[in-house]
């Protein structure tokens, strides 16, 4: 029973308890005489201050003292004419009962506070979806939350006879027991991921953890543990893993197929090329046949380009997946510029290159990225001679590399689509291409853990950005200031 919340009731309790104590004392008057005159009212003071609080306790001490003085101490039924000894008894009672009222009241308040805390903890344990438990220093489980009973259908006493390890799946049993024993010995945190037996006979995955806590005053050790149900998470992960493996398998099959198909297509194409050359030599040349043969040649070249691009595209996966390596972007860019030498000279393009860092990535693949981006910058130039700038800026985990040009630009609604295979947004206009260049670039960058995007304004030019992770060596940012022109 808690301290009464109703103030009137608390003070009424003081009056009633004193009245009862006096009545009992008076009824025993003949037996007790004037001995232990204050004993009953003292009990009333204790009861009032425990159930009613400190102030009603003090009131009962005062009323009890006066009532005993008036009714019990001789001569009774008068306030005057009492002995000196009676006066001393009254004074002692008043002091002692006041102290007792204050102490008992305070004790009750502290007791209620502890009780409230316990109630809250109990409520919290019941509200939590995890199974909570405590164990003594020897590892014997001595407390379990309601969730344990809900899940296993077993009570704490059943668990004591059964042993908790019998609820662990055979596959994880030994490991879990070993982990628990070693945690007990070393007094370190216990952790185990295991399946626990449910009341319907099935098993679910749980992540169990227990930490030791030393009671500073008593010097004893206790364990506080929690078992969280991670079954859905584990099964989802397993399913995801299986799906990823299936996807990787079909992706590999698809790549192998694309590679084989592109490879096999080259042969009949070469035959068409050779036979059309033979036709030219054998046929007397006239305007009509020259046109037809030129068309055949053009078709064959285009087809060869497409096949080569498809081959290159499908080979990216296997090459980029090679072991993690460090490459110098400087070298990759130089290789790309060397491959594009004829194109650069023919177009009169000006290439402005800032010093580039060493990055995590495949040297040949990085060179292919530059080759595609710079090749496009020259190919999609406007009437002005192409000016292409390549630079790298430090960011949190690596670098942002940019290749900008002053070409025809790209309407921003196509900014995403141009990275899809076979997407070309500018009409042919004498600009050769297969639409696989940017798709290959994106594949290389993404397989390297980066991303690529474009910012552009039609008529003003475009800037392609891509991110690369930095190599272990650091890039001297100051060197970016030095700009060299090729
Ligand atoms: P391709 O160059 O073979 O046409 P890409 O995949 O390299 O194919 O590029 C896709 C399309 O993106 C191009 O056809 C072109 O329309 C556009 N594009 C790419 N780079 C640029 C650029 N620097 N300036 C303007 N348009 C570009």
Coordinates of C-alpha atoms and ligand atoms in Angstrom, one line a residue, residues 302 309 372-381 403 405 407-411 414 417-427 431-441 454 456 461-464, ligand 1:
X302 CA 30.5 0.6 -89.2
X309 CA 33.1 -1.5 -79.2
X372 CA 36.8 8.3 -74.7
X373 CA 36.2 11.7 -73.0
X374 CA 38.9 13.6 -74.9
X375 CA 37.9 11.8 -78.1
X376 CA 34.3 13.0 -77.6
X377 CA 35.4 16.5 -76.7
X378 CA 37.2 16.8 -80.1
X379 CA 34.5 15.0 -82.0
X380 CA 31.7 17.1 -80.7
X381 CA 33.5 20.5 -81.1
X403 CA 37.5 16.9 -68.5
X405 CA 35.6 21.3 -73.5
X407 CA 32.2 22.1 -77.8
X408 CA 28.5 21.9 -78.9
X409 CA 27.4 21.0 -75.4
X410 CA 24.6 18.7 -74.2
X411 CA 21.0 19.6 -73.3
X414 CA 20.0 14.1 -71.7
X417 CA 20.8 9.1 -70.8
X418 CA 24.0 9.7 -72.7
X419 CA 25.7 7.2 -70.3
X420 CA 23.3 4.4 -71.5
X421 CA 24.6 2.0 -74.2
X422 CA 23.9 3.0 -77.8
X423 CA 22.5 6.5 -76.8
X424 CA 23.6 9.2 -79.3
X425 CA 22.0 12.6 -79.0
X426 CA 23.7 14.5 -81.8
X427 CA 22.8 13.5 -85.4
X431 CA 30.8 12.3 -86.4
X432 CA 31.6 8.6 -86.2
X433 CA 30.7 6.6 -83.1
X434 CA 28.8 3.6 -81.7
X435 CA 27.1 5.1 -78.7
X436 CA 29.1 2.8 -76.4
X437 CA 31.9 5.1 -75.4
X438 CA 30.3 6.8 -72.4
X439 CA 28.6 3.5 -71.3
X440 CA 32.1 2.0 -71.2
X441 CA 33.4 5.0 -69.3
X454 CA 28.2 15.8 -66.8
X456 CA 26.8 21.3 -69.8
X461 CA 30.7 23.3 -73.9
X462 CA 30.6 20.4 -71.5
X463 CA 32.4 19.2 -68.4
X464 CA 32.6 15.5 -67.5
Ligands
LIG1 P1 29.6 8.1 -79.4 O1 30.7 9.1 -79.1 O2 30.1 6.9 -80.0 O3 28.5 8.7 -80.1 P2 29.3 8.1 -76.5 O4 28.7 7.1 -75.7 O5 30.8 8.4 -76.4 O6 29.0 7.6 -78.0 O7 28.5 9.4 -76.3 C1 27.1 9.4 -76.3 C2 26.5 10.7 -76.8 O8 26.8 11.7 -75.9 C3 27.2 11.2 -78.1 O9 26.6 10.6 -79.2 C4 27.0 12.7 -78.0 O10 25.7 13.0 -78.5 C5 27.0 13.0 -76.5 N1 28.4 13.5 -76.1 C6 29.3 12.8 -75.5 N2 30.4 13.5 -75.2 C7 30.1 14.8 -75.7 C8 30.7 16.1 -75.6 N3 31.9 16.2 -75.1 N4 30.1 17.1 -76.1 C9 28.8 17.0 -76.6 N5 28.1 15.8 -76.7 C10 28.7 14.7 -76.2

